[in-house]
């Protein structure tokens, strides 16, 4: 899916904290804990700033040693998973094409 | 690169979460905090450690803005799991303002309440707040027992009504019972009552602490060795949790001590930062210094506390033949002996019980008669 202009926000119920370069998320609705590695933790912080996905990908590409294609794919998968788990909510106003929807 | 992202198998997630918690421990980041909003309560439970001290000592509870600042500072320190407790948290008129501030600061909230003040409207507000857990005490399987122990008529009905209101709103709640001489014989029925109400978990505790004013009065309600032994033996494999310590697999001297003051902290109603609500070794007052200043530049007694991370770091434990079975509490040791590093009689009694249970499980040994004195049941005031 192309979600490069989409913006997201943390679900207001989700508790979380950075622990050094990693993060722990808690979903109070289920009591589940989600550990995030350094890249996912950085992505989580950037998502919380409601930046468009394209800007988030650009930031991660500058900060981590990986190809843009890998980052785009990982970000897309992370967002899909987090939306399904109701850890993220999509912000109104961000355009999002429905073509190639994979989740 | 991001790996499994946020969705991974529970066992993998738990292992990774533990690794991150260990990282927090290495960096002395307190992931857990207990915040005691007040010592005031609408009940007067016989076993409660909490006495309303602000009038007797002339101390003033933190005001709303002071609490919200403390919460900001706890979040900045890295606290994720925050428990709001009392006293009874709902007696504070500003409870909702404080709780919503905590929610906005992204804590995972646990609320300790006796439940008696939870009405339909309060339950609706709790549903909006959506804490991770709400924990309430169920002291008896019958109205008579519970209300006598809570020293309040109607408390049992109101607490169970609260459980129903929370369940109707799909709010996760825990019911818990402190085993006492007066409710011990109701344990099976208590468990049925609790689980029948749809709680996420039912917990049983055996520990009763002295009051925070030094009174030993609550201890008269502790169950005796015979009852404890029966409970532990019957609990093996059956109860929700086995509170007796199991022998450690590795060297006992390497067994970890409680992380109070390192991995967790507490703030009392008057703003004192403590390692734990049971361990009265203040870092200092939030009214005078920031939590970060106190956390990063603690008094010597806290430095000594932090330097002891394993049982082998305490001379009293290193020489003890019960080290395998002990789960000492620094706070109880401090209250009884004046030194948190010391051995206290309750820890020793419980560790001895653990050894007896282990022997019973291994070769069917019974509790020695000498460890099973008969004590008359004390009446509970109405």
CSV table of C-alpha atoms in Angstrom, one decimal:
chain,number,residue,atom,x,y,z
A,1,UNK,CA,0.0,0.0,0.0
A,2,UNK,CA,1.1,3.5,-0.6
A,3,UNK,CA,0.8,5.4,2.6
A,4,UNK,CA,3.6,7.9,2.1
A,5,UNK,CA,1.4,10.9,2.8
A,6,UNK,CA,-0.5,9.3,5.7
A,7,UNK,CA,-0.1,10.5,9.2
A,8,UNK,CA,-0.7,8.5,12.3
A,9,UNK,CA,-0.8,9.0,16.1
A,10,UNK,CA,-0.4,6.7,19.1
A,11,UNK,CA,-3.7,5.3,20.3
A,12,UNK,CA,-4.6,7.4,23.4
A,13,UNK,CA,-4.9,4.3,25.5
A,14,UNK,CA,-1.5,2.9,24.8
A,15,UNK,CA,1.1,3.4,27.6
A,16,UNK,CA,4.7,3.5,26.5
A,17,UNK,CA,8.2,4.5,27.6
A,18,UNK,CA,11.6,4.6,26.0
A,19,UNK,CA,14.3,2.6,27.7
A,20,UNK,CA,17.5,3.8,26.4
A,21,UNK,CA,17.2,3.2,22.6
A,22,UNK,CA,14.4,0.6,23.0
A,23,UNK,CA,10.8,0.9,24.0
A,24,UNK,CA,8.1,-0.9,25.9
A,25,UNK,CA,4.4,-0.5,25.0
A,26,UNK,CA,1.5,-1.6,27.1
A,27,UNK,CA,-2.0,-2.1,25.8
A,28,UNK,CA,-4.3,-1.6,28.8
A,29,UNK,CA,-7.2,-3.2,27.0
A,30,UNK,CA,-5.4,-6.5,26.9
A,31,UNK,CA,-2.5,-6.1,29.3
A,32,UNK,CA,-0.2,-7.1,26.5
A,33,UNK,CA,3.4,-5.7,26.4
A,34,UNK,CA,5.1,-5.0,23.2
A,35,UNK,CA,8.9,-4.6,23.2
A,36,UNK,CA,10.4,-2.5,20.4
A,37,UNK,CA,13.9,-2.7,19.2
A,38,UNK,CA,15.9,0.5,18.5
A,39,UNK,CA,14.7,1.0,15.0
A,40,UNK,CA,11.1,0.3,15.9
A,41,UNK,CA,11.4,2.5,19.0
A,42,UNK,CA,12.6,5.4,16.8
A,43,UNK,CA,9.8,4.8,14.3
A,44,UNK,CA,7.3,4.8,17.2
A,45,UNK,CA,8.6,8.2,18.4
A,46,UNK,CA,8.4,9.6,14.9
A,47,UNK,CA,4.9,8.3,14.4
A,48,UNK,CA,3.9,10.0,17.6
A,49,UNK,CA,4.9,13.3,16.1
A,50,UNK,CA,2.2,12.7,13.4
A,51,UNK,CA,4.8,13.2,10.6
A,52,UNK,CA,3.9,11.9,7.2
A,53,UNK,CA,5.2,8.5,6.5
A,54,UNK,CA,7.5,9.8,3.7
A,55,UNK,CA,9.3,12.1,6.2
A,56,UNK,CA,9.6,9.2,8.7
A,57,UNK,CA,11.2,7.0,6.1
A,58,UNK,CA,13.6,9.8,5.2
A,59,UNK,CA,14.6,10.3,8.9
A,60,UNK,CA,15.1,6.6,9.4
A,61,UNK,CA,17.2,6.3,6.2
A,62,UNK,CA,19.4,9.1,7.5
A,63,UNK,CA,19.8,7.6,11.0
A,64,UNK,CA,20.1,3.9,10.3
A,65,UNK,CA,22.4,1.9,8.0
A,66,UNK,CA,19.9,0.3,5.6
A,67,UNK,CA,18.4,0.7,2.2
A,68,UNK,CA,15.5,2.9,1.6
A,69,UNK,CA,13.5,0.0,0.1
A,70,UNK,CA,14.1,-2.1,3.3
A,71,UNK,CA,13.1,0.8,5.5
A,72,UNK,CA,9.9,1.5,3.5
A,73,UNK,CA,8.9,-2.1,3.6
A,74,UNK,CA,9.5,-2.4,7.3
A,75,UNK,CA,7.7,0.8,8.1
A,76,UNK,CA,4.8,-0.2,6.1
A,77,UNK,CA,4.6,-3.6,7.8
A,78,UNK,CA,5.0,-2.0,11.3
A,79,UNK,CA,2.2,0.4,10.6
A,80,UNK,CA,-0.1,-2.3,9.3
A,81,UNK,CA,0.6,-4.4,12.4
A,82,UNK,CA,0.2,-1.6,14.8
A,83,UNK,CA,-3.1,-0.5,13.2
A,84,UNK,CA,-4.4,-4.1,13.4
A,85,UNK,CA,-3.3,-4.2,17.1
A,86,UNK,CA,-5.0,-0.8,17.6
A,87,UNK,CA,-1.8,0.8,18.9
A,88,UNK,CA,-1.9,3.4,16.2
A,89,UNK,CA,-4.8,5.5,14.8
A,90,UNK,CA,-4.7,7.2,11.4
A,91,UNK,CA,-4.9,10.9,11.5
A,92,UNK,CA,-7.5,12.7,9.3
A,93,UNK,CA,-6.1,14.8,6.5
A,94,UNK,CA,-3.4,12.4,5.3
A,95,UNK,CA,-4.1,11.1,1.8
A,96,UNK,CA,-3.8,7.4,1.4
A,97,UNK,CA,-4.3,5.4,-1.8
A,98,UNK,CA,-6.1,2.1,-1.4
A,99,UNK,CA,-4.3,0.4,-4.2
A,100,UNK,CA,-2.2,-2.6,-3.2
A,101,UNK,CA,-3.8,-2.8,0.2
A,102,UNK,CA,-2.0,-5.7,1.9
A,103,UNK,CA,-3.6,-5.8,5.3
B,1,UNK,CA,15.6,-4.4,10.6
B,2,UNK,CA,12.5,-3.6,12.6
B,3,UNK,CA,12.1,-7.4,12.8
B,4,UNK,CA,8.8,-8.7,13.8
B,5,UNK,CA,7.6,-5.2,14.6
B,6,UNK,CA,4.9,-5.0,17.3
B,7,UNK,CA,3.4,-8.3,16.7
B,8,UNK,CA,5.4,-11.3,17.9
B,9,UNK,CA,4.6,-14.5,19.8
B,10,UNK,CA,3.8,-13.9,23.4
B,11,UNK,CA,6.8,-15.9,24.6
B,12,UNK,CA,9.2,-14.0,22.4
B,13,UNK,CA,7.7,-10.7,23.4
B,14,UNK,CA,7.9,-11.6,27.1
B,15,UNK,CA,11.6,-12.5,26.7
B,16,UNK,CA,12.4,-9.3,24.9
B,17,UNK,CA,10.5,-7.3,27.4
B,18,UNK,CA,12.5,-8.9,30.2
B,19,UNK,CA,15.7,-8.1,28.3
B,20,UNK,CA,14.6,-4.4,28.1
B,21,UNK,CA,13.7,-4.5,31.8
B,22,UNK,CA,17.2,-5.8,32.6
B,23,UNK,CA,18.6,-2.9,30.6
B,24,UNK,CA,16.6,-0.5,32.7
B,25,UNK,CA,18.0,-2.2,35.8
B,26,UNK,CA,21.6,-1.8,34.6
B,27,UNK,CA,20.9,1.9,34.0
B,28,UNK,CA,19.0,2.3,37.3
B,29,UNK,CA,15.8,3.3,35.5
B,30,UNK,CA,12.7,2.8,37.7
B,31,UNK,CA,10.2,1.1,35.4
B,32,UNK,CA,7.7,0.8,38.4
B,33,UNK,CA,6.4,3.3,40.9
B,34,UNK,CA,3.8,3.3,43.6
B,35,UNK,CA,2.1,6.6,44.3
B,36,UNK,CA,0.2,6.9,47.5
B,37,UNK,CA,-2.2,9.7,47.0
B,38,UNK,CA,-3.6,9.8,50.5
B,39,UNK,CA,-3.7,7.9,53.7
B,40,UNK,CA,-7.3,8.8,54.2
B,41,UNK,CA,-9.9,6.0,53.7
B,42,UNK,CA,-13.6,5.5,54.1
B,43,UNK,CA,-12.9,2.0,55.6
B,44,UNK,CA,-10.9,1.0,58.6
B,45,UNK,CA,-9.6,-2.5,57.7
B,46,UNK,CA,-8.1,-4.3,60.7
B,47,UNK,CA,-4.9,-5.4,58.8
B,48,UNK,CA,-4.1,-2.2,56.9
B,49,UNK,CA,-0.7,-0.8,57.3
B,50,UNK,CA,-1.9,2.7,56.5
B,51,UNK,CA,-2.7,5.2,59.2
B,52,UNK,CA,-3.9,8.6,58.4
B,53,UNK,CA,-0.9,10.5,59.6
B,54,UNK,CA,-1.2,14.0,58.1
B,55,UNK,CA,-3.1,15.3,61.1
B,56,UNK,CA,-1.2,13.5,63.7
B,57,UNK,CA,2.2,14.6,62.4
B,58,UNK,CA,1.0,17.9,61.0
B,59,UNK,CA,2.0,17.0,57.5
B,60,UNK,CA,0.1,18.1,54.4
B,61,UNK,CA,-0.8,15.9,51.5
B,62,UNK,CA,0.6,17.1,48.1
B,63,UNK,CA,-1.9,19.3,46.3
B,64,UNK,CA,-3.1,18.6,42.8
B,65,UNK,CA,-0.5,20.7,41.0
B,66,UNK,CA,2.2,19.1,43.1
B,67,UNK,CA,1.1,15.7,42.2
B,68,UNK,CA,0.9,16.5,38.4
B,69,UNK,CA,4.5,17.8,38.7
B,70,UNK,CA,5.6,14.6,40.5
B,71,UNK,CA,3.9,12.5,37.7
B,72,UNK,CA,5.7,14.5,35.1
B,73,UNK,CA,9.0,13.9,36.9
B,74,UNK,CA,8.3,10.1,37.3
B,75,UNK,CA,7.6,9.9,33.5
B,76,UNK,CA,10.9,11.7,32.9
B,77,UNK,CA,12.7,9.2,35.1
B,78,UNK,CA,11.4,6.4,32.9
B,79,UNK,CA,8.6,5.0,35.0
B,80,UNK,CA,6.1,3.0,32.9
B,81,UNK,CA,4.1,1.0,35.3
B,82,UNK,CA,2.4,3.4,37.8
B,83,UNK,CA,0.2,2.3,40.7
B,84,UNK,CA,-2.1,4.9,42.3
B,85,UNK,CA,-3.0,3.7,45.8
B,86,UNK,CA,-4.0,5.0,49.2
B,87,UNK,CA,-5.7,5.1,51.6
B,88,UNK,CA,-8.6,5.1,49.3
B,89,UNK,CA,-7.8,7.0,46.1
B,90,UNK,CA,-11.4,8.0,45.4
B,91,UNK,CA,-11.7,10.1,48.5
B,92,UNK,CA,-9.5,12.7,46.9
B,93,UNK,CA,-11.8,15.1,45.1
B,94,UNK,CA,-9.0,15.7,42.6
B,95,UNK,CA,-8.4,12.1,41.9
B,96,UNK,CA,-9.7,12.3,38.3
B,97,UNK,CA,-7.5,15.3,37.5
B,98,UNK,CA,-4.5,13.4,38.8
B,99,UNK,CA,-5.4,10.1,37.1
B,100,UNK,CA,-6.1,11.7,33.7
B,101,UNK,CA,-2.8,13.6,33.9
B,102,UNK,CA,-1.1,10.2,34.5
B,103,UNK,CA,-2.9,8.8,31.5
B,104,UNK,CA,-1.8,11.7,29.4
B,105,UNK,CA,1.8,11.0,30.4
B,106,UNK,CA,1.4,7.5,29.0
B,107,UNK,CA,1.8,5.5,32.2
B,108,UNK,CA,0.4,2.0,32.4
B,109,UNK,CA,-2.0,2.6,35.3
B,110,UNK,CA,-2.9,0.3,38.0
B,111,UNK,CA,-5.5,1.5,40.6
B,112,UNK,CA,-5.8,0.1,44.1
B,113,UNK,CA,-9.2,0.8,45.5
B,114,UNK,CA,-11.5,-0.8,48.0
B,115,UNK,CA,-14.3,-0.4,45.4
B,116,UNK,CA,-16.9,0.9,47.8
B,117,UNK,CA,-17.1,4.3,46.1
B,118,UNK,CA,-17.5,2.9,42.6
B,119,UNK,CA,-20.9,3.9,41.4
B,120,UNK,CA,-22.3,3.8,37.8
B,121,UNK,CA,-20.9,7.2,37.1
B,122,UNK,CA,-17.5,6.4,38.6
B,123,UNK,CA,-17.4,3.2,36.6
B,124,UNK,CA,-18.1,5.2,33.4
B,125,UNK,CA,-15.3,7.5,34.2
B,126,UNK,CA,-13.0,4.5,34.8
B,127,UNK,CA,-14.0,3.2,31.4
B,128,UNK,CA,-12.9,6.5,29.9
B,129,UNK,CA,-9.7,6.4,31.8
B,130,UNK,CA,-9.1,2.8,30.8
B,131,UNK,CA,-6.4,1.8,33.3
B,132,UNK,CA,-4.5,-1.4,32.7
B,133,UNK,CA,-5.8,-2.9,35.9
B,134,UNK,CA,-8.0,-2.1,38.9
B,135,UNK,CA,-7.3,-4.1,42.1
B,136,UNK,CA,-9.8,-4.5,44.9
B,137,UNK,CA,-9.7,-6.4,48.2
B,138,UNK,CA,-12.2,-9.1,49.0
B,139,UNK,CA,-11.7,-9.9,52.7
B,140,UNK,CA,-14.4,-12.5,53.2
B,141,UNK,CA,-16.7,-14.8,51.3
B,142,UNK,CA,-19.5,-13.6,53.4
B,143,UNK,CA,-20.8,-10.1,54.1
B,144,UNK,CA,-20.4,-10.7,57.8
B,145,UNK,CA,-16.7,-11.6,57.6
B,146,UNK,CA,-15.8,-8.9,55.0
B,147,UNK,CA,-17.6,-6.1,56.8
B,148,UNK,CA,-16.2,-7.1,60.2
B,149,UNK,CA,-12.6,-7.0,58.8
B,150,UNK,CA,-13.2,-3.7,56.9
B,151,UNK,CA,-15.0,-2.4,59.9
B,152,UNK,CA,-17.8,-0.9,57.7
B,153,UNK,CA,-21.3,-2.1,57.2
B,154,UNK,CA,-22.2,-2.7,53.5
B,155,UNK,CA,-18.6,-2.8,52.3
B,156,UNK,CA,-18.9,-6.3,50.9
B,157,UNK,CA,-22.0,-5.6,48.9
B,158,UNK,CA,-20.5,-2.4,47.5
B,159,UNK,CA,-17.2,-4.0,46.5
B,160,UNK,CA,-18.9,-6.8,44.7
B,161,UNK,CA,-21.2,-4.3,43.0
B,162,UNK,CA,-18.1,-2.5,41.9
B,163,UNK,CA,-16.8,-5.7,40.4
B,164,UNK,CA,-20.1,-6.1,38.4
B,165,UNK,CA,-19.9,-2.5,37.2
B,166,UNK,CA,-16.3,-2.9,36.0
B,167,UNK,CA,-17.1,-6.2,34.3
B,168,UNK,CA,-20.1,-4.7,32.5
B,169,UNK,CA,-17.7,-2.1,31.0
B,170,UNK,CA,-15.0,-4.7,30.1
B,171,UNK,CA,-12.6,-3.2,32.5
B,172,UNK,CA,-9.8,-5.5,33.7
B,173,UNK,CA,-9.9,-6.0,37.5
B,174,UNK,CA,-8.2,-8.1,40.0
B,175,UNK,CA,-9.6,-9.3,43.3
B,176,UNK,CA,-7.3,-10.1,46.1
B,177,UNK,CA,-7.5,-11.4,49.6
B,178,UNK,CA,-5.1,-11.1,52.5
B,179,UNK,CA,-5.3,-14.3,54.3
B,180,UNK,CA,-6.2,-13.7,58.0
B,181,UNK,CA,-7.2,-15.9,60.9
B,182,UNK,CA,-10.8,-14.7,60.4
B,183,UNK,CA,-11.1,-15.5,56.7
B,184,UNK,CA,-8.8,-18.5,56.3
B,185,UNK,CA,-11.6,-21.0,56.5
B,186,UNK,CA,-13.5,-19.2,53.7
B,187,UNK,CA,-10.7,-19.5,51.2
B,188,UNK,CA,-12.3,-21.9,48.8
B,189,UNK,CA,-15.5,-19.9,48.8
B,190,UNK,CA,-13.6,-16.7,48.4
B,191,UNK,CA,-11.9,-18.0,45.3
B,192,UNK,CA,-15.2,-19.1,43.9
B,193,UNK,CA,-16.8,-15.8,44.6
B,194,UNK,CA,-13.9,-13.9,43.1
B,195,UNK,CA,-13.6,-15.9,39.9
B,196,UNK,CA,-17.4,-15.9,39.5
B,197,UNK,CA,-17.3,-12.2,39.3
B,198,UNK,CA,-15.2,-12.3,36.2
B,199,UNK,CA,-11.9,-10.9,37.5
B,200,UNK,CA,-8.8,-11.1,35.3
B,201,UNK,CA,-7.0,-12.7,38.3
B,202,UNK,CA,-7.6,-13.6,41.9
B,203,UNK,CA,-4.6,-13.2,44.2
B,204,UNK,CA,-4.0,-14.4,47.7
B,205,UNK,CA,-1.5,-12.7,50.0
B,206,UNK,CA,-0.3,-13.9,53.3
B,207,UNK,CA,1.7,-10.9,54.4
B,208,UNK,CA,0.5,-8.4,57.0
B,209,UNK,CA,2.8,-5.5,57.8
B,210,UNK,CA,3.0,-3.4,60.9
B,211,UNK,CA,1.3,0.0,60.7
B,212,UNK,CA,3.1,3.0,59.3
B,213,UNK,CA,2.8,4.5,62.8
B,214,UNK,CA,4.7,1.6,64.2
B,215,UNK,CA,1.7,-0.3,65.7
B,216,UNK,CA,1.9,-4.1,65.6
B,217,UNK,CA,-1.8,-4.4,65.9
B,218,UNK,CA,-2.4,-5.8,62.3
B,219,UNK,CA,-0.1,-8.7,63.0
B,220,UNK,CA,-2.6,-10.3,65.4
B,221,UNK,CA,-4.6,-11.2,62.3
B,222,UNK,CA,-1.9,-13.2,60.7
B,223,UNK,CA,-2.7,-16.8,60.2
B,224,UNK,CA,-0.7,-19.2,62.3
B,225,UNK,CA,2.0,-21.7,61.2
B,226,UNK,CA,-0.5,-24.6,61.0
B,227,UNK,CA,-2.8,-22.7,58.7
B,228,UNK,CA,0.1,-21.4,56.6
B,229,UNK,CA,1.4,-24.9,56.2
B,230,UNK,CA,-2.0,-26.3,55.2
B,231,UNK,CA,-2.4,-23.4,52.8
B,232,UNK,CA,1.0,-23.9,51.1
B,233,UNK,CA,0.6,-27.6,50.8
B,234,UNK,CA,-2.8,-27.4,49.4
B,235,UNK,CA,-1.8,-24.5,47.1
B,236,UNK,CA,0.9,-26.5,45.4
B,237,UNK,CA,-0.2,-27.0,41.8
B,238,UNK,CA,-3.7,-25.7,42.5
B,239,UNK,CA,-3.7,-22.1,43.7
B,240,UNK,CA,-3.2,-19.1,41.4
B,241,UNK,CA,0.2,-18.4,42.9
B,242,UNK,CA,2.4,-20.3,45.3
B,243,UNK,CA,3.7,-17.7,47.7
B,244,UNK,CA,6.3,-20.0,49.2
B,245,UNK,CA,9.8,-19.5,47.8
B,246,UNK,CA,11.0,-22.4,45.8
B,247,UNK,CA,14.7,-23.4,46.1
B,248,UNK,CA,16.8,-21.6,43.6
B,249,UNK,CA,18.6,-23.5,40.8
B,250,UNK,CA,21.8,-21.5,40.8
B,251,UNK,CA,24.0,-20.6,43.8
B,252,UNK,CA,21.7,-19.1,46.5
B,253,UNK,CA,24.0,-16.2,47.1
B,254,UNK,CA,23.4,-15.0,43.6
B,255,UNK,CA,19.6,-14.8,44.1
B,256,UNK,CA,18.4,-11.3,43.3
B,257,UNK,CA,17.2,-9.1,46.1
B,258,UNK,CA,14.2,-6.8,45.8
B,259,UNK,CA,15.0,-3.9,43.5
B,260,UNK,CA,13.4,-1.2,45.6
B,261,UNK,CA,15.2,2.0,45.1
B,262,UNK,CA,16.8,0.8,41.8
B,263,UNK,CA,14.1,-0.7,39.5
B,264,UNK,CA,11.2,0.8,41.4
B,265,UNK,CA,10.3,3.7,43.7
B,266,UNK,CA,7.4,5.2,45.6
B,267,UNK,CA,6.1,8.6,46.6
B,268,UNK,CA,4.0,9.0,49.8
B,269,UNK,CA,1.1,11.4,50.2
B,270,UNK,CA,3.4,14.1,51.6
B,271,UNK,CA,5.9,14.0,48.8
B,272,UNK,CA,8.7,11.9,50.2
B,273,UNK,CA,10.4,9.8,47.5
B,274,UNK,CA,11.0,6.3,48.9
B,275,UNK,CA,12.5,3.1,47.5
B,276,UNK,CA,9.1,1.4,48.4
B,277,UNK,CA,6.1,2.3,50.4
B,278,UNK,CA,7.2,-0.4,52.9
B,279,UNK,CA,10.8,0.8,53.1
B,280,UNK,CA,11.0,4.1,55.0
B,281,UNK,CA,14.4,5.3,53.7
B,282,UNK,CA,13.5,8.6,52.1
B,283,UNK,CA,15.6,10.0,49.2
B,284,UNK,CA,14.2,13.4,50.2
B,285,UNK,CA,11.1,15.5,49.6
B,286,UNK,CA,9.6,16.3,46.2
B,287,UNK,CA,8.7,19.7,47.7
B,288,UNK,CA,12.4,20.5,48.0
B,289,UNK,CA,14.2,18.8,45.2
B,290,UNK,CA,13.3,17.3,41.8
B,291,UNK,CA,12.9,13.5,41.6
B,292,UNK,CA,15.8,13.3,39.2
B,293,UNK,CA,18.1,15.2,41.5
B,294,UNK,CA,17.1,12.8,44.4
B,295,UNK,CA,17.3,9.7,42.2
B,296,UNK,CA,20.7,10.5,40.7
B,297,UNK,CA,22.3,11.9,43.9
B,298,UNK,CA,20.7,9.9,46.6
B,299,UNK,CA,21.7,9.8,50.3
B,300,UNK,CA,24.3,7.3,51.5
B,301,UNK,CA,21.7,4.9,52.8
B,302,UNK,CA,20.2,4.6,49.4
B,303,UNK,CA,23.6,4.0,47.8
B,304,UNK,CA,24.2,1.2,50.3
B,305,UNK,CA,20.7,-0.2,49.4
B,306,UNK,CA,21.5,-0.1,45.7
B,307,UNK,CA,24.9,-1.8,46.1
B,308,UNK,CA,23.2,-4.9,47.6
B,309,UNK,CA,21.7,-6.7,44.6
B,310,UNK,CA,22.0,-10.3,45.6
B,311,UNK,CA,21.4,-12.2,48.9
B,312,UNK,CA,25.1,-12.9,49.0
B,313,UNK,CA,25.7,-9.2,49.4
B,314,UNK,CA,24.1,-9.3,52.9
B,315,UNK,CA,26.2,-11.0,55.6
B,316,UNK,CA,23.1,-12.0,57.5
B,317,UNK,CA,21.9,-13.9,54.5
B,318,UNK,CA,25.2,-15.4,53.4
B,319,UNK,CA,25.5,-17.3,56.7
B,320,UNK,CA,21.9,-18.4,56.9
B,321,UNK,CA,20.8,-22.0,56.3
B,322,UNK,CA,17.4,-20.8,55.0
B,323,UNK,CA,18.8,-18.7,52.2
B,324,UNK,CA,17.3,-21.1,49.6
B,325,UNK,CA,13.8,-20.5,50.9
B,326,UNK,CA,13.9,-16.8,51.9
B,327,UNK,CA,12.3,-13.9,50.2
B,328,UNK,CA,13.1,-11.2,52.6
B,329,UNK,CA,11.6,-7.7,52.7
B,330,UNK,CA,14.0,-4.9,53.5
B,331,UNK,CA,11.1,-2.8,54.8
B,332,UNK,CA,9.9,-5.4,57.3
B,333,UNK,CA,13.5,-5.8,58.5
B,334,UNK,CA,13.9,-2.1,58.9
B,335,UNK,CA,10.6,-1.8,60.9
B,336,UNK,CA,11.5,-4.7,63.2
B,337,UNK,CA,15.2,-4.3,63.7
B,338,UNK,CA,16.0,-0.7,62.6
B,339,UNK,CA,18.4,-2.0,59.9
B,340,UNK,CA,17.1,-3.0,56.5
B,341,UNK,CA,20.1,-5.4,56.0
B,342,UNK,CA,19.2,-7.4,59.0
B,343,UNK,CA,17.2,-10.6,59.2
B,344,UNK,CA,13.7,-10.2,60.6
B,345,UNK,CA,11.6,-12.8,62.4
B,346,UNK,CA,8.9,-12.9,59.8
B,347,UNK,CA,11.3,-13.6,56.9
B,348,UNK,CA,12.8,-16.4,58.9
B,349,UNK,CA,9.5,-17.8,59.9
B,350,UNK,CA,8.3,-17.8,56.3
B,351,UNK,CA,11.6,-19.3,55.0
B,352,UNK,CA,11.3,-22.0,57.6
B,353,UNK,CA,7.8,-22.7,56.4
B,354,UNK,CA,9.1,-23.0,52.8
B,355,UNK,CA,11.6,-25.5,53.9
B,356,UNK,CA,9.0,-27.5,55.8
B,357,UNK,CA,6.7,-27.5,52.7
B,358,UNK,CA,9.6,-28.6,50.5
B,359,UNK,CA,10.3,-31.5,52.9
B,360,UNK,CA,6.7,-32.4,52.9
B,361,UNK,CA,6.5,-32.5,49.1
B,362,UNK,CA,9.7,-34.5,49.0
B,363,UNK,CA,9.1,-37.2,51.7
B,364,UNK,CA,5.7,-36.5,53.2
B,365,UNK,CA,7.1,-34.9,56.4
B,366,UNK,CA,4.5,-33.1,58.6
B,367,UNK,CA,4.9,-29.8,60.2
B,368,UNK,CA,6.8,-30.2,63.5
B,369,UNK,CA,4.6,-29.8,66.5
B,370,UNK,CA,6.9,-27.2,67.9
B,371,UNK,CA,6.1,-25.0,64.9
B,372,UNK,CA,2.4,-25.3,65.3
B,373,UNK,CA,1.3,-23.5,68.5
B,374,UNK,CA,-2.4,-23.2,69.0
B,375,UNK,CA,-3.6,-19.6,69.3
B,376,UNK,CA,-7.1,-18.6,70.1
B,377,UNK,CA,-8.8,-16.5,67.4
B,378,UNK,CA,-9.0,-12.9,68.5
B,379,UNK,CA,-12.3,-11.2,68.1
B,380,UNK,CA,-12.6,-8.5,65.5
B,381,UNK,CA,-14.2,-5.2,66.6
B,382,UNK,CA,-17.4,-4.3,64.9
